[in-house]
Tab-separated table of C-alpha atoms (C1' of nucleotides) in Angstrom:
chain	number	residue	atom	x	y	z
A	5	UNK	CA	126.282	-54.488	170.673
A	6	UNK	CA	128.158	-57.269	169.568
A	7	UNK	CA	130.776	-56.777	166.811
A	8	UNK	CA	130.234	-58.269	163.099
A	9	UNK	CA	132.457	-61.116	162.828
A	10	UNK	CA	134.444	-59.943	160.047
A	11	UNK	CA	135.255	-56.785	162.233
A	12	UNK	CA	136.294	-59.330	165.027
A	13	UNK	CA	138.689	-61.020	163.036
A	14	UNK	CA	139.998	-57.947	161.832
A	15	UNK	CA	140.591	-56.458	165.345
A	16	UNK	CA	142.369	-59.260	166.196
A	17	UNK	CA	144.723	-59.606	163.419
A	18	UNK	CA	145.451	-55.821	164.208
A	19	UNK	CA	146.480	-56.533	167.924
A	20	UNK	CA	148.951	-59.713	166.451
A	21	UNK	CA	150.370	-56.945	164.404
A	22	UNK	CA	151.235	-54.678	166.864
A	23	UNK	CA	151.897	-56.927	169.768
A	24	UNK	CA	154.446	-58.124	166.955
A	25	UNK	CA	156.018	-54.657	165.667
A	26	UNK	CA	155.817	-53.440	169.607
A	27	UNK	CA	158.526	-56.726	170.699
A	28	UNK	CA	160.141	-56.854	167.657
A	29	UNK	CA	161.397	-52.897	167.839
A	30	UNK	CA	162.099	-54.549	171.581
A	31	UNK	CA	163.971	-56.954	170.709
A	32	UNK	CA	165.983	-55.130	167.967
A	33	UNK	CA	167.325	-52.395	170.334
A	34	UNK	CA	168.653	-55.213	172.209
A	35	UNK	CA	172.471	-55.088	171.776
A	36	UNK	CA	172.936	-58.422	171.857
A	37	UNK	CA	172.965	-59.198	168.268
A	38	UNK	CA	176.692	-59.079	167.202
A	39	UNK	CA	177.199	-59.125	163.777
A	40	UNK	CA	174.147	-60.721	162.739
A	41	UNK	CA	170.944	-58.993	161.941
A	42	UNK	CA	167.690	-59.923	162.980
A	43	UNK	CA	166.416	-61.162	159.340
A	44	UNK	CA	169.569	-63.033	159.452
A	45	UNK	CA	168.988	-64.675	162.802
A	46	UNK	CA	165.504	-65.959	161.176
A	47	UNK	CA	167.262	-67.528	158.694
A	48	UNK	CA	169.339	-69.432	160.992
A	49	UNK	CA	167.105	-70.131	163.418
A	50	UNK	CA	165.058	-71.536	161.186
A	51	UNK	CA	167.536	-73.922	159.599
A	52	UNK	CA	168.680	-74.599	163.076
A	53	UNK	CA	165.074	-76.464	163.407
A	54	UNK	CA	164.803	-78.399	160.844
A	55	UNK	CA	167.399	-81.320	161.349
A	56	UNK	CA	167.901	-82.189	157.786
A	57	UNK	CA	169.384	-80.100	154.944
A	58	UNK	CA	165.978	-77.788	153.633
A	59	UNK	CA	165.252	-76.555	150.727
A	60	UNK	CA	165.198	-72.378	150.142
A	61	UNK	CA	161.947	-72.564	148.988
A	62	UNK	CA	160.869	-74.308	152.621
A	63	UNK	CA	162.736	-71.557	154.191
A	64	UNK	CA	160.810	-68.936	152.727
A	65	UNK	CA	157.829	-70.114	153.856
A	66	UNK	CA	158.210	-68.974	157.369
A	67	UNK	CA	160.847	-65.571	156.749
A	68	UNK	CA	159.508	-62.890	155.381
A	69	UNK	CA	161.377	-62.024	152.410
A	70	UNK	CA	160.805	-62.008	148.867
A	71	UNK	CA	162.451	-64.989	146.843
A	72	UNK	CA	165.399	-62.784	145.122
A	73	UNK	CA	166.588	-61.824	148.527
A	74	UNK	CA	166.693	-64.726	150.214
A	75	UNK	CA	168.728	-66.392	147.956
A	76	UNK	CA	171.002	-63.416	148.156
A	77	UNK	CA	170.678	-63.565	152.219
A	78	UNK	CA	172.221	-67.223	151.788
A	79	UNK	CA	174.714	-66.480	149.768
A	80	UNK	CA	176.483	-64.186	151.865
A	81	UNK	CA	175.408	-66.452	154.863
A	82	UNK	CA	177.684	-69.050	152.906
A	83	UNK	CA	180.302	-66.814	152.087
A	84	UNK	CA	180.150	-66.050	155.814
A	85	UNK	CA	180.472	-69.845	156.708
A	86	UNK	CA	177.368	-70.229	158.985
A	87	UNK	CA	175.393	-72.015	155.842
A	88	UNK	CA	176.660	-74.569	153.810
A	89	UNK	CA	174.774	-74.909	150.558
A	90	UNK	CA	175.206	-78.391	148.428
A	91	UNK	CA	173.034	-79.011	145.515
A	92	UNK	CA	170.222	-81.189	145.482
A	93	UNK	CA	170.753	-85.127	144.425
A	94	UNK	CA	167.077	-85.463	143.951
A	95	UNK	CA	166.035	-82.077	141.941
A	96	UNK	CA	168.526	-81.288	139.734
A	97	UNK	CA	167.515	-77.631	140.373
A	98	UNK	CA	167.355	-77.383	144.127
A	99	UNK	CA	169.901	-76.363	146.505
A	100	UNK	CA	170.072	-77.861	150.029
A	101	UNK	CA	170.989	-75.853	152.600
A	102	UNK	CA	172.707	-76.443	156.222
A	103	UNK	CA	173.994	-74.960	159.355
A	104	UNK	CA	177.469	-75.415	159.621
A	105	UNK	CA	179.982	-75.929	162.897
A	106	UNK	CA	179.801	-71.957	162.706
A	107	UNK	CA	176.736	-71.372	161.891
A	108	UNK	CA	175.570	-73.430	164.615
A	109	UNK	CA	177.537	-71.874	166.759
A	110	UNK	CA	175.876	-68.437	166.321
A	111	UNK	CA	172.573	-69.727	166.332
A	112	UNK	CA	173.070	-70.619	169.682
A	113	UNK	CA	175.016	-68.207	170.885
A	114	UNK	CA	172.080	-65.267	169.722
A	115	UNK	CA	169.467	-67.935	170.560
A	116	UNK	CA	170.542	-68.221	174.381
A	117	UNK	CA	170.290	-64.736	174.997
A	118	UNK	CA	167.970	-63.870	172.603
A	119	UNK	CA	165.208	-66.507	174.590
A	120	UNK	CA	166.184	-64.466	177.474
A	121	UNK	CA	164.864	-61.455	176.436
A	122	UNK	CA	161.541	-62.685	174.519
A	123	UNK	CA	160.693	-64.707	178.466
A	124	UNK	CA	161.208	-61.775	179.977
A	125	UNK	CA	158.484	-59.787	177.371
A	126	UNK	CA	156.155	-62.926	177.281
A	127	UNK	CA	156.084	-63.561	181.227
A	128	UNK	CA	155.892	-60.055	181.859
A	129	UNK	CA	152.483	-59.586	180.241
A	130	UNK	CA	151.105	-63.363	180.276
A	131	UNK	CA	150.336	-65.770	182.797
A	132	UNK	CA	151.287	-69.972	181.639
A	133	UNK	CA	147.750	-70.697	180.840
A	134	UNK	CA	147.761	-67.231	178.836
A	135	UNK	CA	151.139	-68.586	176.753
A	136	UNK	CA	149.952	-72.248	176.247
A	137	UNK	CA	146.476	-70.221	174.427
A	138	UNK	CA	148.557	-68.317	172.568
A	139	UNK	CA	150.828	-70.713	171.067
A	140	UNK	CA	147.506	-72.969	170.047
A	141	UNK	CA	145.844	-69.778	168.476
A	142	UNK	CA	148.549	-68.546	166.570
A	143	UNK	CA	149.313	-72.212	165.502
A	144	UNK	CA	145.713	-72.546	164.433
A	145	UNK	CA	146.020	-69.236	162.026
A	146	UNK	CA	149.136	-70.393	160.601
A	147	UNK	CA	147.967	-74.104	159.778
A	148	UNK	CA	145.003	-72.556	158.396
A	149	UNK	CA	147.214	-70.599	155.657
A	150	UNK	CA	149.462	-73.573	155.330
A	151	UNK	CA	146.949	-75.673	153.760
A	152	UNK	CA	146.165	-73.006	151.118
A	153	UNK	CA	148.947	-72.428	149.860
A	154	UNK	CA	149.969	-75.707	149.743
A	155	UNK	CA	146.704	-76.854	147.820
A	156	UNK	CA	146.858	-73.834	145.508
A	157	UNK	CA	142.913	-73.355	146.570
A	158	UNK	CA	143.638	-69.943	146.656
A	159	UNK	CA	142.058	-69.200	143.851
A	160	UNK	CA	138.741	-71.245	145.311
A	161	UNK	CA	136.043	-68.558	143.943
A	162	UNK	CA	138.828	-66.257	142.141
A	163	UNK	CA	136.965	-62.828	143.374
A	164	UNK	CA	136.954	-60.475	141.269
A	165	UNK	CA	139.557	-59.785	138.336
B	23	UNK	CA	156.525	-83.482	181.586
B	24	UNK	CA	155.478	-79.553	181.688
B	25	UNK	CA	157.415	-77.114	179.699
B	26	UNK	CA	159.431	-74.819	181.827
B	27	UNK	CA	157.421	-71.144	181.831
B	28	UNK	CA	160.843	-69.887	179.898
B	29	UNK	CA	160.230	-72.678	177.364
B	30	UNK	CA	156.180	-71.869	176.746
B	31	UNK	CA	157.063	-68.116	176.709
B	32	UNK	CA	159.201	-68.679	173.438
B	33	UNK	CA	156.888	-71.422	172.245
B	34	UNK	CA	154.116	-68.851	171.718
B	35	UNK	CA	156.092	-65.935	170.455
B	36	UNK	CA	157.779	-68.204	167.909
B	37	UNK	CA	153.848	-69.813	167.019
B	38	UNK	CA	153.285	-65.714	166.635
B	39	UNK	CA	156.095	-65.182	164.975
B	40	UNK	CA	155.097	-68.082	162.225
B	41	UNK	CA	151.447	-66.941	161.950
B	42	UNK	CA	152.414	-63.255	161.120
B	43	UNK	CA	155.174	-64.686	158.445
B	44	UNK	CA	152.314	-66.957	156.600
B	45	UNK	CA	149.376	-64.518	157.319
B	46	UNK	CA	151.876	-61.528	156.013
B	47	UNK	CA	152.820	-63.951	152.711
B	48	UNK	CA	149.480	-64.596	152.070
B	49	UNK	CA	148.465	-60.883	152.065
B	50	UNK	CA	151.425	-59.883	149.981
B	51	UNK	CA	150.569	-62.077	146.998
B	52	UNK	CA	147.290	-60.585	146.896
B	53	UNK	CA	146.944	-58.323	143.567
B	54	UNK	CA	145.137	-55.036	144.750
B	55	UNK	CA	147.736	-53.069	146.462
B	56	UNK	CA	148.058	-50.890	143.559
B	57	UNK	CA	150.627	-48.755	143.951
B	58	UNK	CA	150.810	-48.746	147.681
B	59	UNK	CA	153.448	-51.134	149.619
B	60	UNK	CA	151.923	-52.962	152.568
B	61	UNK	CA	154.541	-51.261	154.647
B	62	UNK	CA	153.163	-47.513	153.317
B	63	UNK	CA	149.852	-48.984	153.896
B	64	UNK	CA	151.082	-49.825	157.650
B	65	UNK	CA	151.630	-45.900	157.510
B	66	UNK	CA	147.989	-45.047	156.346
B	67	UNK	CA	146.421	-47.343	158.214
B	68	UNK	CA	147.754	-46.240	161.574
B	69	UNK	CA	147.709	-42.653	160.701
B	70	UNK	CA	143.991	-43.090	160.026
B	71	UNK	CA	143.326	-44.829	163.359
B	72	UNK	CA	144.278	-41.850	165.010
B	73	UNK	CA	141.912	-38.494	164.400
B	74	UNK	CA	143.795	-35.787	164.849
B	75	UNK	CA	147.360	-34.993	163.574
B	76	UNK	CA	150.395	-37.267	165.302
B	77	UNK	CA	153.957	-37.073	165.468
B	78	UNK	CA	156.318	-39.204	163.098
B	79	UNK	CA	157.727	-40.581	166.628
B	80	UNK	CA	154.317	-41.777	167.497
B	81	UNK	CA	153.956	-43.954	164.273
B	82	UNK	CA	157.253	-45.235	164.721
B	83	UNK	CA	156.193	-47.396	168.082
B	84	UNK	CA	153.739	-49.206	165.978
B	85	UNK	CA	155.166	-49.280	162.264
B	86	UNK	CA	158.394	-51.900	162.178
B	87	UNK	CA	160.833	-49.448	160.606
B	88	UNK	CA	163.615	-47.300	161.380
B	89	UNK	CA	163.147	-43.167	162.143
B	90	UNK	CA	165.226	-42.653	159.315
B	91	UNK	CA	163.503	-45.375	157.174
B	92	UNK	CA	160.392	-44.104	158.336
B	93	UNK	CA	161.312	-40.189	157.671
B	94	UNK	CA	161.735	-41.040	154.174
B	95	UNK	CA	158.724	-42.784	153.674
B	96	UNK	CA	156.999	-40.020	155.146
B	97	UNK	CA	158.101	-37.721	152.936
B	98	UNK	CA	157.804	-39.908	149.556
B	99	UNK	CA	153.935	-40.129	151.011
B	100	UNK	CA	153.837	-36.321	150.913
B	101	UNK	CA	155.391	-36.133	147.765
B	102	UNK	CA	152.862	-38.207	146.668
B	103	UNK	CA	149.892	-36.140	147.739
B	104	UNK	CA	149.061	-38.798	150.676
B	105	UNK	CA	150.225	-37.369	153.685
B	106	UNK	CA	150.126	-33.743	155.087
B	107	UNK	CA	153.046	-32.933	157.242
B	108	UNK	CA	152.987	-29.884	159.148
B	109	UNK	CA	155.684	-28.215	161.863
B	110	UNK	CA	154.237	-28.439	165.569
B	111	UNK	CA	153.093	-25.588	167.369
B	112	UNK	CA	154.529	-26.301	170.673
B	113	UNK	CA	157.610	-28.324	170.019
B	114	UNK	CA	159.647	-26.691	167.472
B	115	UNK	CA	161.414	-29.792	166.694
B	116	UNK	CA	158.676	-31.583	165.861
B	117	UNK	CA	156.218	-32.104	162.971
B	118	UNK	CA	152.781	-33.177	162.883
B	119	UNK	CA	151.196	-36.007	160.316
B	120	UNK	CA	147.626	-36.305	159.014
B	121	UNK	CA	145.972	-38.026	156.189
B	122	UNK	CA	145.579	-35.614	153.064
B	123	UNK	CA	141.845	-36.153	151.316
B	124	UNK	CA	143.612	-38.495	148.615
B	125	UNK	CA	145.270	-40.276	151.875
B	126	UNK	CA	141.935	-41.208	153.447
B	127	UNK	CA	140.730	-42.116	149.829
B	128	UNK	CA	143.809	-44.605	149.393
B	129	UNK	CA	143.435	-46.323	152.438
B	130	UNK	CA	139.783	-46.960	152.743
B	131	UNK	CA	139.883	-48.462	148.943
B	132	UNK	CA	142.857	-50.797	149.903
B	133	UNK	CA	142.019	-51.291	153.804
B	134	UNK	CA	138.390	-52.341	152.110
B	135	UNK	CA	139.638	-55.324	150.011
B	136	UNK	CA	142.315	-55.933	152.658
B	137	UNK	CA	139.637	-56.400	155.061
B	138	UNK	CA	138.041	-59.169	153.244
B	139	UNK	CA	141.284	-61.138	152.386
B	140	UNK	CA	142.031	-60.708	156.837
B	141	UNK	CA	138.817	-61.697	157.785
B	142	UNK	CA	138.735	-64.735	155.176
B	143	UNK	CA	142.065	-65.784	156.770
B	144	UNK	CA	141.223	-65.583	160.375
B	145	UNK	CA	137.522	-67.386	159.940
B	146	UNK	CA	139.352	-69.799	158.498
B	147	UNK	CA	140.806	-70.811	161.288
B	148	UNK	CA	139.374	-69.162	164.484
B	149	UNK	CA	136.030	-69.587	165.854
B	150	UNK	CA	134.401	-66.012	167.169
B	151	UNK	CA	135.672	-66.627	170.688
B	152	UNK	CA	139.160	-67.620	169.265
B	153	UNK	CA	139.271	-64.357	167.526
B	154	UNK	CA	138.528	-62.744	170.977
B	155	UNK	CA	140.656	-64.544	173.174
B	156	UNK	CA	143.755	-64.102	170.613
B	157	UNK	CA	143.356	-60.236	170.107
B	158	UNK	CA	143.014	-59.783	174.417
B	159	UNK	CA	145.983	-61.543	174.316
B	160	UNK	CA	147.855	-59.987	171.994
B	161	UNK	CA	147.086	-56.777	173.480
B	162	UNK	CA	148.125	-57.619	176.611
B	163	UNK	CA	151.451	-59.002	175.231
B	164	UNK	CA	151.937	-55.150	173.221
B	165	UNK	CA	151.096	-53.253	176.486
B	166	UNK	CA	153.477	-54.696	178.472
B	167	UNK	CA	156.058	-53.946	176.429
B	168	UNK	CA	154.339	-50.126	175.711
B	169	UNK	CA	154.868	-49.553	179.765
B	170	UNK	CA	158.659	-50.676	179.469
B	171	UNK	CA	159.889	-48.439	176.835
B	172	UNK	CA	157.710	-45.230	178.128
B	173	UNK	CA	158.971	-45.572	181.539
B	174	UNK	CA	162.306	-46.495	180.689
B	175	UNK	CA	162.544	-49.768	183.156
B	176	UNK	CA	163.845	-51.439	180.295
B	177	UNK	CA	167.729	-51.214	181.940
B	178	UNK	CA	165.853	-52.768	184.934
B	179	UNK	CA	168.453	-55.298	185.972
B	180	UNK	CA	171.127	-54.595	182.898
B	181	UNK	CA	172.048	-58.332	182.319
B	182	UNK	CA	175.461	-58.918	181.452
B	183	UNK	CA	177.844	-56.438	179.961
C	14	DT	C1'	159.514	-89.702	123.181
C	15	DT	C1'	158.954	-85.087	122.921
C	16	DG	C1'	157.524	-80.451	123.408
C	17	DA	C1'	154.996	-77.117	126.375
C	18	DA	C1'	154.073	-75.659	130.841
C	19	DG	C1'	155.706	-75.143	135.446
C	20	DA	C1'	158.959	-74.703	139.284
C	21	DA	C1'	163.574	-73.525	141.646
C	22	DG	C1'	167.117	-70.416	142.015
C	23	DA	C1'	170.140	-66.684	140.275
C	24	DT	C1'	170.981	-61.977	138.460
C	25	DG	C1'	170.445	-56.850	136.646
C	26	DC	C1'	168.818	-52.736	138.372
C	27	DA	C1'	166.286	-49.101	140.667
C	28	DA	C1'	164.226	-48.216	145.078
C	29	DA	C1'	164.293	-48.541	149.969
C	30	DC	C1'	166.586	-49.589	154.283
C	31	DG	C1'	169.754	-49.154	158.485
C	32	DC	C1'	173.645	-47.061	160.722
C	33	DA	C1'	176.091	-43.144	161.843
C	34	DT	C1'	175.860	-38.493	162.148
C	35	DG	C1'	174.196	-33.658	161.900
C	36	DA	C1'	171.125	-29.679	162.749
C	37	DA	C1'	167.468	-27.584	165.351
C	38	DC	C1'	165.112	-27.296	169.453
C	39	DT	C1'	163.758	-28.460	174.389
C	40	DT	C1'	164.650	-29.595	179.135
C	41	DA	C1'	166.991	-29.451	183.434
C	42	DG	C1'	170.738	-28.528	186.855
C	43	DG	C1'	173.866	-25.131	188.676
D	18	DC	C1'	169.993	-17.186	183.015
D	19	DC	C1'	173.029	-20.398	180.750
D	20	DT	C1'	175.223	-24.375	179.664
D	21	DA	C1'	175.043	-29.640	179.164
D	22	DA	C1'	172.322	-33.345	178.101
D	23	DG	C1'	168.460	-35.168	175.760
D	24	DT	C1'	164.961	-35.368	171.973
D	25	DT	C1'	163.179	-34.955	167.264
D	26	DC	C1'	163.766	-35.246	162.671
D	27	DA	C1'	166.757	-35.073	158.410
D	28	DT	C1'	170.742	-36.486	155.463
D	29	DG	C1'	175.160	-39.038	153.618
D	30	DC	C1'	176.434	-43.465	152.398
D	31	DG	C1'	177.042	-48.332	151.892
D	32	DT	C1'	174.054	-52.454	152.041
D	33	DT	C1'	169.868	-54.952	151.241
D	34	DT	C1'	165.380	-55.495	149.201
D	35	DG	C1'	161.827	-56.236	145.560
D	36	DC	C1'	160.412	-56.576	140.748
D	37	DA	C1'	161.207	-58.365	136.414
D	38	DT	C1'	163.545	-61.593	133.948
D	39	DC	C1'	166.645	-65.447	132.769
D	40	DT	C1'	168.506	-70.124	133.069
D	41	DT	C1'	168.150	-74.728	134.233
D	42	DC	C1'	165.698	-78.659	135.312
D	43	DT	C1'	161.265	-81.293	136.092
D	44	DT	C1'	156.636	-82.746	135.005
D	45	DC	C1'	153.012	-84.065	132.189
D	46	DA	C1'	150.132	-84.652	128.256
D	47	DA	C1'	150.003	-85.860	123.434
DNA sequence: TTGAAGAAGATGCAAACGCATGAACTTAGG
DNA sequence: CCTAAGTTCATGCGTTTGCATCTTCTTCAA
């Protein structure tokens, strides 16, 4: 017998959880990471994509922390010298933030052997075709979310409360 | 020109890596976790998926915290009335975890409106057979890396160092 | 133009986390 | 046996996180 739907798309969002928690504890036993923690490496590694200075409020969108510490995260990345942070000519109350030289540096120093290890998890359980689905699911689910929060439509039938 | 199979391997881990991030944002800014934190859900959750009692080592593979983060939180759930924690008959070193009454309570009133709010995001963006295809491969993705750390091949080739 | 509502970031403070280490117990080789 | 190494869980301690709140600046309607 076929599963409700809702209990499909619940059974998947439990295997992206633990396929995530099972390579991230992976990854984090890794010695590899030199004085920079995994949160940290986010941080720059997302900054490192963008090419332009970004916004915090951009970066939160894709690390998971709450608003507070992030903006204490960059701080001591600054004080650190891998993040420059200027303030905003356009929004007097925005900050935009950088990699520097150094911070650059570090990105791709962790980054190099960092990709080495998530290949080796990846190819080890996933044939190309099986990556290339992936990458369009999982890019699907976070468009999907994008929008919403974006359009503040959210609140489109405002449950219960 | 293709993508070398190093390239697509990080390509879909990083597209997980962003859908977990927005998914996980979403979820957070919901208002009825009472007062449970999504990461002592995590705990509740997985302790209910398994029947019988389990060993604080056991939740640790799939809940993304330390042993002594997670021995803590343990013990702030049985403080709390949630979680039973008994020692183990056959390994005196070791302690066995089950859901009090209250426990089981807790987490089928959140994991109820949790439900909804997963399955709302996933429909939104994954047709039934997406939803199948993505949790197959995200379980194939967490049991390879299950095999590595049980078997300990994980020193397999010991990169550089 | 102006005043209220909203948004971006920073900060005080208690709670929670990770690292290093310790204590108790098990396993395995001589 | 019995000792050395390994495993499980707990604890001390400094660091980081989240919640609530504040400040500053922008936006928008009157």
């Amino acid at each position: 017998m076929a599963r409700s739907e809702s209990r499909l798309a619940n059974d998947a969002w439990e295997a992206l959880l633990t396929a995530h928690a099972r390579l991230m504890k992976g990854f984090a036993a890794e010695d590899m990471w030199d004085d920079i923690s995994m949160r940290e490496y986010d941080v720059l590694y997302t900054l490192s994509k963008h090419d332009g200075p970004i916004r915090p409020v951009e970066l939160g969108r894709d690390v998971l922390l709450s608003q507070p510490a992030l903006s204490r995260m960059v701080e001591r990345l600054v004080d650190r010298g891998l993040v420059a942070r200027a303030a905003d000519p356009v929004d007097g109350r925005g900050v935009r933030l950088s990699l520097t030289e150094a911070g650059r540096g570090a990105q791709r120093r962790i980054g190099g052997r960092h990709a080495v290890d998530v290949s080796r998890a990846v190819k080890r359980a996933l044939t190309e075709s099986e990556m290339h689905q992936l990458e369009a699911l999982c890019r699907k689910l976070a468009a999907g979310e994008r929008l919403i929060q974006d359009d503040h439509f959210k609140s489109e039938q405002e449950p219960q409360r």
